[in-house]
Coordinates of N, CA and C in Angstrom, one line a residue:
X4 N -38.8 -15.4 9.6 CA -40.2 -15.3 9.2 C -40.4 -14.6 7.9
X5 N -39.5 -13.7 7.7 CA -39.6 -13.0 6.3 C -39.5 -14.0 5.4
X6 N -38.3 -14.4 5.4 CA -38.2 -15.4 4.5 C -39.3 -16.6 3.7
X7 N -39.9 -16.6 4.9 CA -40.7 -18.0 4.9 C -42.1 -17.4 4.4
X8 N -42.5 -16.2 4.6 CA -43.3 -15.6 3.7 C -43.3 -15.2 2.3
X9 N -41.8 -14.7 2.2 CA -41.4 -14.8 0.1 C -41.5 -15.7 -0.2
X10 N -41.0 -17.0 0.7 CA -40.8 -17.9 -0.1 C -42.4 -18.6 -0.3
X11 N -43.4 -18.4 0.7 CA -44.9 -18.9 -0.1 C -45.4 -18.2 -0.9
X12 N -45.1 -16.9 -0.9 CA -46.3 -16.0 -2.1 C -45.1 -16.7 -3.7
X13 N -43.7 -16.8 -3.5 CA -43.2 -17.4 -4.5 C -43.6 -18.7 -5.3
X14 N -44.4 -19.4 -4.3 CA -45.0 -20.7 -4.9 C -46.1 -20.8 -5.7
X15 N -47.0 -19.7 -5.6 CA -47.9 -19.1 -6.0 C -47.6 -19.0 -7.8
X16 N -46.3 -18.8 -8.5 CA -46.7 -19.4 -10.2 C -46.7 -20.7 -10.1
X17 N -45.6 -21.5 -9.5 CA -45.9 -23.0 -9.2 C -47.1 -23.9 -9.7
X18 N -48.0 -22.9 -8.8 CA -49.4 -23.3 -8.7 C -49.9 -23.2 -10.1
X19 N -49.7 -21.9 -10.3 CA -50.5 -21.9 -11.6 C -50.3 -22.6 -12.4
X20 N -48.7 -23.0 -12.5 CA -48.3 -24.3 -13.5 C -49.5 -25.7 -13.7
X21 N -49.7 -25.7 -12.5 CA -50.0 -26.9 -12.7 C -51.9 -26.9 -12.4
X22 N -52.3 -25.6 -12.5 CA -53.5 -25.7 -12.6 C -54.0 -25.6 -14.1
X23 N -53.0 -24.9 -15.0 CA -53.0 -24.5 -16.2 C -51.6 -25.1 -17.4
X24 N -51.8 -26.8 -16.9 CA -50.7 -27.6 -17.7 C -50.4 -27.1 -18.8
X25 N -51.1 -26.6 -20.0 CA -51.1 -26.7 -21.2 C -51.0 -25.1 -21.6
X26 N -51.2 -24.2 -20.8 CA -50.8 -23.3 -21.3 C -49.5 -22.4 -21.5
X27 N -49.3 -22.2 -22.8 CA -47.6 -21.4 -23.0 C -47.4 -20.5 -22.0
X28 N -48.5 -19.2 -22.4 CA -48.1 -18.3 -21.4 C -48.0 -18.4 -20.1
X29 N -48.8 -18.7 -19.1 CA -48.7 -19.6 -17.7 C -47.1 -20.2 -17.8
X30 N -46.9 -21.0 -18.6 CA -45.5 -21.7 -18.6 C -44.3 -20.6 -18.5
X31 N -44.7 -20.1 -19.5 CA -43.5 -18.8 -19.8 C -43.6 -18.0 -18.5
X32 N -44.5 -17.2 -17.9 CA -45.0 -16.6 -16.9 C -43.6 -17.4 -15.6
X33 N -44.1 -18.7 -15.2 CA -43.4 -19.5 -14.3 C -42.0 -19.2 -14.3
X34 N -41.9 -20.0 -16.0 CA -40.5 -20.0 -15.6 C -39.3 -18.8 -15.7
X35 N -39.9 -17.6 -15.5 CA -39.5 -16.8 -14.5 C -39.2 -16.7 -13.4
X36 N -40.0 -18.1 -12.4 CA -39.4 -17.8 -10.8 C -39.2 -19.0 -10.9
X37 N -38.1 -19.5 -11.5 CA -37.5 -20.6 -11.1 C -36.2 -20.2 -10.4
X38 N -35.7 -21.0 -9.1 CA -34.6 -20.3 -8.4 C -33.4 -20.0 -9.4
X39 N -32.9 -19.1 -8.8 CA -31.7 -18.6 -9.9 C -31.5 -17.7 -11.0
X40 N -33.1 -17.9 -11.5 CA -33.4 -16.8 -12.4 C -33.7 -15.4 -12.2
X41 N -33.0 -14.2 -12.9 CA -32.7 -13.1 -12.3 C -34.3 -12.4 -11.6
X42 N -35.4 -12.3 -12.0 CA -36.5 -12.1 -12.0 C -37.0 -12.6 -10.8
X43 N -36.4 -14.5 -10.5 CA -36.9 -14.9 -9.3 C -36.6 -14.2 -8.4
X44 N -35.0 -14.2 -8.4 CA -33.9 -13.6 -7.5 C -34.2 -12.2 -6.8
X45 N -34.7 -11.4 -7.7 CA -34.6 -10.1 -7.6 C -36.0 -9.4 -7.0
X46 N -37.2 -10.3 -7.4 CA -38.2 -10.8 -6.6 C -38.3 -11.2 -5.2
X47 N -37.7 -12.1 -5.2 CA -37.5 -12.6 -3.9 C -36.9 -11.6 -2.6
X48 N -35.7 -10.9 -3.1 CA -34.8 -10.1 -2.1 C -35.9 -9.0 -1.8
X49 N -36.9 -8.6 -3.1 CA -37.8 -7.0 -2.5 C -38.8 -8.0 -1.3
X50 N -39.6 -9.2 -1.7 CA -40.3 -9.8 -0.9 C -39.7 -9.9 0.6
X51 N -38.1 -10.0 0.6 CA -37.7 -10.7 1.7 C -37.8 -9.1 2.9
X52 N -37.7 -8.1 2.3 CA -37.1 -7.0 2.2 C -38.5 -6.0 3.3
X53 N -39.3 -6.4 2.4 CA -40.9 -5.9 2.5 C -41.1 -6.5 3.6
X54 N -41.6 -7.8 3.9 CA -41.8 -8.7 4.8 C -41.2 -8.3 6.1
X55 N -39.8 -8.2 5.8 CA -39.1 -7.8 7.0 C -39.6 -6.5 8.1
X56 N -40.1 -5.6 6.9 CA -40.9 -4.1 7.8 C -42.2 -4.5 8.3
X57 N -43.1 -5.4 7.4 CA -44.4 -5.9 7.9 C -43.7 -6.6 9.3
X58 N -43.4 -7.8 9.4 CA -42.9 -8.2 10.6 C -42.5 -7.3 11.7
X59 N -42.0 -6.8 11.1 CA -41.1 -6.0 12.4 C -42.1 -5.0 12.9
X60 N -43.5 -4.4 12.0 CA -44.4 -3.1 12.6 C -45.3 -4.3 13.0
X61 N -45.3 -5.6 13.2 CA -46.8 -6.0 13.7 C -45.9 -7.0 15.4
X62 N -44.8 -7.1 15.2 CA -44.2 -7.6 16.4 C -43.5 -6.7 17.3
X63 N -43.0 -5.3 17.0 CA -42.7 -4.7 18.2 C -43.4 -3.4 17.5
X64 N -44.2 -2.9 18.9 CA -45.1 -1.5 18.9 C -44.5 -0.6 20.0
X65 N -44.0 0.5 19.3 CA -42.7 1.9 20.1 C -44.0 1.9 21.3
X66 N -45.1 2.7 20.8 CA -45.8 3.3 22.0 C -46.5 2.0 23.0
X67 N -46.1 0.7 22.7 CA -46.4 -0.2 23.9 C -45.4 0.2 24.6
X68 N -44.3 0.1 23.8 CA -42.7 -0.6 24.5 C -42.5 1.1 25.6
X69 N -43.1 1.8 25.2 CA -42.5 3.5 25.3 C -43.4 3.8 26.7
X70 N -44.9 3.1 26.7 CA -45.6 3.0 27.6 C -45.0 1.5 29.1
X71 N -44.8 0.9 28.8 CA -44.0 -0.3 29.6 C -43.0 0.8 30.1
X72 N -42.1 1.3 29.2 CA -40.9 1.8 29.6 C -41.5 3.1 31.0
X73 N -42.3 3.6 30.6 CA -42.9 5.2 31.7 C -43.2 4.0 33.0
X74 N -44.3 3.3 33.0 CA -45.1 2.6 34.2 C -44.0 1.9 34.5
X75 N -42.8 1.7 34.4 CA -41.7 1.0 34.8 C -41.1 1.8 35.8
X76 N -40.9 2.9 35.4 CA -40.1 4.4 35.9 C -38.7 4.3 35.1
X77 N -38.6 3.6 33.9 CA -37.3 3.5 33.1 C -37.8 4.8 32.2
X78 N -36.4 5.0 31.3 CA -36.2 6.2 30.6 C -35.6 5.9 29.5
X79 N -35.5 7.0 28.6 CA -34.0 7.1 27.7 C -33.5 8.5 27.7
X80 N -32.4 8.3 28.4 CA -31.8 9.5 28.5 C -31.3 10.3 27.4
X81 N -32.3 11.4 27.9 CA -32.4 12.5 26.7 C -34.0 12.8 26.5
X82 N -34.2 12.2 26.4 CA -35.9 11.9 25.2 C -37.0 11.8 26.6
X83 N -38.0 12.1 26.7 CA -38.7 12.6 27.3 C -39.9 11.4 27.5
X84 N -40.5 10.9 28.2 CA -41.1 9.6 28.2 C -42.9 9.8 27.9
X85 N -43.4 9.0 27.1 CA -44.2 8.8 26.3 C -44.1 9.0 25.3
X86 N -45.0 9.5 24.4 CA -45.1 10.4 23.2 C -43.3 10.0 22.3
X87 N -42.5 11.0 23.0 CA -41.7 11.2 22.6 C -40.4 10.0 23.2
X88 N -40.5 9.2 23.4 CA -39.8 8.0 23.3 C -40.3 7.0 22.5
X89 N -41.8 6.7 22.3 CA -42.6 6.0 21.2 C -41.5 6.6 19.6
X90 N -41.8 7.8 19.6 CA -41.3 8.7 18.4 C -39.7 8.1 18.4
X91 N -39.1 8.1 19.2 CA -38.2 7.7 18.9 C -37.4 6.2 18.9
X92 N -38.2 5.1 19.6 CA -37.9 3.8 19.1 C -38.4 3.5 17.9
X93 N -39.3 4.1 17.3 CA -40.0 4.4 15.8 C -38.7 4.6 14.7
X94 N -38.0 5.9 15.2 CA -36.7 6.3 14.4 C -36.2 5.2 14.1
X95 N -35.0 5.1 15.9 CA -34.1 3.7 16.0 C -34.8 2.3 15.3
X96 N -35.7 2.2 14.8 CA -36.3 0.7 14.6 C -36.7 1.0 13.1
X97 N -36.6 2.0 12.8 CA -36.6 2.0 10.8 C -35.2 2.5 10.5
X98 N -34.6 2.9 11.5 CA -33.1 2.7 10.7 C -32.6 1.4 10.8
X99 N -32.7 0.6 12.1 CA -32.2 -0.7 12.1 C -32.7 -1.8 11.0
X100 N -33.7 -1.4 10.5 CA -34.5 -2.7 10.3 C -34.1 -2.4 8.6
X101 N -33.9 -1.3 8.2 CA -33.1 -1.5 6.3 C -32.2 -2.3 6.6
X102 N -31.1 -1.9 6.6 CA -29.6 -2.4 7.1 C -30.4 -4.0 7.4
X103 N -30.8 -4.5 8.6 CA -30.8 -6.0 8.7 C -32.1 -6.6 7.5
X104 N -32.7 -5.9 6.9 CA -33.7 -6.3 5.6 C -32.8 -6.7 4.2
X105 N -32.0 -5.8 4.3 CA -30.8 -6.2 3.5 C -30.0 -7.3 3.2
X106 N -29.7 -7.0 4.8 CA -28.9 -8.3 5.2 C -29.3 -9.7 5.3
X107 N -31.0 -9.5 5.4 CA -31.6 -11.4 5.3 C -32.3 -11.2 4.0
X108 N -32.1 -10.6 3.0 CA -32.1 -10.4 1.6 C -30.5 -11.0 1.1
X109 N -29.9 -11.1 1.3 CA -28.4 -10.9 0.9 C -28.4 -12.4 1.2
X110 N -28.3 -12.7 2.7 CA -27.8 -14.2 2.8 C -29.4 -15.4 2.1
X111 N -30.2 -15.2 2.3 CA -31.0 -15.5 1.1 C -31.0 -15.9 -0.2
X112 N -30.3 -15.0 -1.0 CA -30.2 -14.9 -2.3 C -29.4 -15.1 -2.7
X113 N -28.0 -14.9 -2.2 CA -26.9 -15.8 -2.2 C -26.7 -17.1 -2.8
X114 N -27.3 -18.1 -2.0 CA -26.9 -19.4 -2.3 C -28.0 -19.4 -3.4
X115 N -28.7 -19.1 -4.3 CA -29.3 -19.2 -5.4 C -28.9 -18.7 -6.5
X116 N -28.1 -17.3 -6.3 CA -27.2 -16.8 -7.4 C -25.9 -17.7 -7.5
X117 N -25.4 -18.5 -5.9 CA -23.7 -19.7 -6.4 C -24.5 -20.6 -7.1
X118 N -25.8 -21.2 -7.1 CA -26.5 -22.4 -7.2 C -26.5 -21.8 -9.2
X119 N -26.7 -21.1 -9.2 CA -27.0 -20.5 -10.5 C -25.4 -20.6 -11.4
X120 N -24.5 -19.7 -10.8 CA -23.6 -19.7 -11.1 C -22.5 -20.8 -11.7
X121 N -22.4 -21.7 -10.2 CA -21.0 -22.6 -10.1 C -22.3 -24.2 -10.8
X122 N -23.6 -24.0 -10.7 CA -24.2 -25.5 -11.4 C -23.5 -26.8 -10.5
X123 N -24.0 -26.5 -9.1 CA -23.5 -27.4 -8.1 C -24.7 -28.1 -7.6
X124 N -24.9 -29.2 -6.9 CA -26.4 -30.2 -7.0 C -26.5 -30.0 -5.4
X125 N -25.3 -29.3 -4.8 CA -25.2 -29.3 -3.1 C -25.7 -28.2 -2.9
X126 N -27.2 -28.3 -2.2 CA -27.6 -26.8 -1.9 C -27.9 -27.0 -0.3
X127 N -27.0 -25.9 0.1 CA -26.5 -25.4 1.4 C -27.6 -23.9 1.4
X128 N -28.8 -23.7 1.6 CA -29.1 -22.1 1.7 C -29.2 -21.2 3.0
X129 N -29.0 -20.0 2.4 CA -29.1 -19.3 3.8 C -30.0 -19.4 4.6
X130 N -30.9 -19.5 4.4 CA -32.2 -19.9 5.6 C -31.6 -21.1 6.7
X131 N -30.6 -21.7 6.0 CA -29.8 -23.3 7.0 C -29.1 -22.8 7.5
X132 N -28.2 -21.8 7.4 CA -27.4 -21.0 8.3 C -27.4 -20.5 9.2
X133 N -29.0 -19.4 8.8 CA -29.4 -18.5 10.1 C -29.8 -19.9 11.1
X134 N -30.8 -21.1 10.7 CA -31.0 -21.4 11.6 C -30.0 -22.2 12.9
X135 N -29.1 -22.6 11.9 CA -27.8 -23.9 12.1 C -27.2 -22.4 13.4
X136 N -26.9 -21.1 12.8 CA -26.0 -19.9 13.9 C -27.0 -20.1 14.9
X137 N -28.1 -19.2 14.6 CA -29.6 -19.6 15.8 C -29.4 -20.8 17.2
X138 N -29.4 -21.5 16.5 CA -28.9 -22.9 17.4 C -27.8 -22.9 18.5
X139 N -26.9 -23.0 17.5 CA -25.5 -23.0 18.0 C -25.5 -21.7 19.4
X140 N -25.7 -20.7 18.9 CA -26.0 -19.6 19.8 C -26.8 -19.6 21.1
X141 N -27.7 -20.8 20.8 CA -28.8 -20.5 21.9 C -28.3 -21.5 22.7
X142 N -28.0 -22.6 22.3 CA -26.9 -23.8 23.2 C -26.4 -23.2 24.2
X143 N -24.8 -22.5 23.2 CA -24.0 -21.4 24.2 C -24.4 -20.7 25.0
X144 N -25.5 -20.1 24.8 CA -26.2 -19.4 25.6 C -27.0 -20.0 27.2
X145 N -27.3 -20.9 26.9 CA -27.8 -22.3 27.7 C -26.8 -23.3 28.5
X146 N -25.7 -23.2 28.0 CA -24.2 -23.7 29.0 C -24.0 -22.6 29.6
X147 N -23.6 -21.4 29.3 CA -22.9 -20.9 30.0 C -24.5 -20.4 31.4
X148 N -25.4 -20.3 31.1 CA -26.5 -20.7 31.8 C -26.5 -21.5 33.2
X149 N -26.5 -22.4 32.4 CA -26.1 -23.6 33.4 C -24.5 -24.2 34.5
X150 N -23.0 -23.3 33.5 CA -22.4 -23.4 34.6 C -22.6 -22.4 35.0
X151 N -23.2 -21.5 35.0 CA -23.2 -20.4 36.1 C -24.5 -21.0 37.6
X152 N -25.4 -21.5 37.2 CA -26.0 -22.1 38.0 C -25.3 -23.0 38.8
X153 N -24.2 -24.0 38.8 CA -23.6 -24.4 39.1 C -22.7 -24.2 40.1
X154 N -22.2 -22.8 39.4 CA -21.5 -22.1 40.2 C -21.8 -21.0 41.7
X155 N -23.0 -21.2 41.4 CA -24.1 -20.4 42.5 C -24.0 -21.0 44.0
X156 N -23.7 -20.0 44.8 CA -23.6 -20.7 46.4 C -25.2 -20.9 46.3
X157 N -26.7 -20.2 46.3 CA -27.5 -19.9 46.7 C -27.8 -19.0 46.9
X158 N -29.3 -18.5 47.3 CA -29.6 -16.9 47.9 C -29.8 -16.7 49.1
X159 N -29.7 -17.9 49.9 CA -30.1 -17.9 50.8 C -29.4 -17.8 52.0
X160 N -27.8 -18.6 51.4 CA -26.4 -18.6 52.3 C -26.1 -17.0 51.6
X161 N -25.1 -16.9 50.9 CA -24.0 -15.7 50.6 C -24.7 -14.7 49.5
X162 N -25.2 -16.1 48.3 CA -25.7 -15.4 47.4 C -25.0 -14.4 46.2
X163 N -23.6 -15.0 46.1 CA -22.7 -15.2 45.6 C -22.0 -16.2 44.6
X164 N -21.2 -15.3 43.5 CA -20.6 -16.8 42.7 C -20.1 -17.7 43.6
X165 N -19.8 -18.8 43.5 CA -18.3 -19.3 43.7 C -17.2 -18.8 42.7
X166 N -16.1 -18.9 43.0 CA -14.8 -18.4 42.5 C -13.7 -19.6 42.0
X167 N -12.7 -19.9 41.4 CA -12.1 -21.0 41.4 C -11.1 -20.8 42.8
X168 N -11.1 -21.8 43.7 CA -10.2 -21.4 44.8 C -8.6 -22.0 44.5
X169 N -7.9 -20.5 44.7 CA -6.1 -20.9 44.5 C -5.5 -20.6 46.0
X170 N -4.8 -21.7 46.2 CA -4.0 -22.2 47.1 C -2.6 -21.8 47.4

């Protein structure tokens, strides 16, 4: 989702290209965020970057998750429940979220700086990757799903795997 929000506010000189054909500056202005160019590039990774913390503070809330976790009777050992478990998936969730902001900054910008570089017409970008891994992962995820269903006596008999039987 980060991504896909740099990448609209990025279309935004686009626009103005072409609301303001004729003028230099506008032109000049643009062709700054044309992919590959260091301005676009460098643009784009703080967008992707930023986005990433907006996302992440409007999709997971510590003191919901912190409150779920007390009315559950779950814990985190150590840390004290309410208040002070909010405070601390707060911590764990702005340390995690640099490190992976980086990281979908990185594979992002990537295939725009090789596209820049090697002057290749095959564009492969990261955004096709995460989704292409995404996939692939949730498949796997979804077989092994399903032989395990398979492999299920029921709940009602044993309620047990089956096992491969050796003779």
């Amino acid at each position: 989702i980060p991504i896909i929000f740099a990448s609209s506010i990025l279309f935004v000189p686009s626009m103005l290209k072409q609301f303001f054909p004729e003028s230099v500056p506008v032109e000049d202005f643009t062709n700054m965020f044309v992919p590959g160019h260091p301005v676009h590039d460098s643009v784009y990774a703080l967008l992707i970057v930023f986005f990433t913390y907006f996302y992440t503070a409007i999709i997971f809330n510590p003191m919901d998750i912190a409150d779920n976790l007390k009315k559950s009777g779950g814990f985190i050992p150590g840390i004290r429940p309410g208040k002070k478990t909010a405070e601390y998936l707060d911590q764990v969730l702005s340390r995690i979220t640099l490190p992976g902001s980086f990281f979908l900054a990185f594979v992002a910008v990537v295939p725009f700086l090789m596209l820049g570089s090697f002057n290749v017409s095959f564009y492969f970008g990261g955004t096709s990757v995460l989704i292409v891994v995404g996939v692939a992962l949730d498949t796997l995820q979804q077989l092994e799903y399903h032989l395990q269903m398979r492999n299920y006596e029921g709940f009602l008999k044993k309620g047990r795997l089956r096992g491969r039987r050796t003779y």
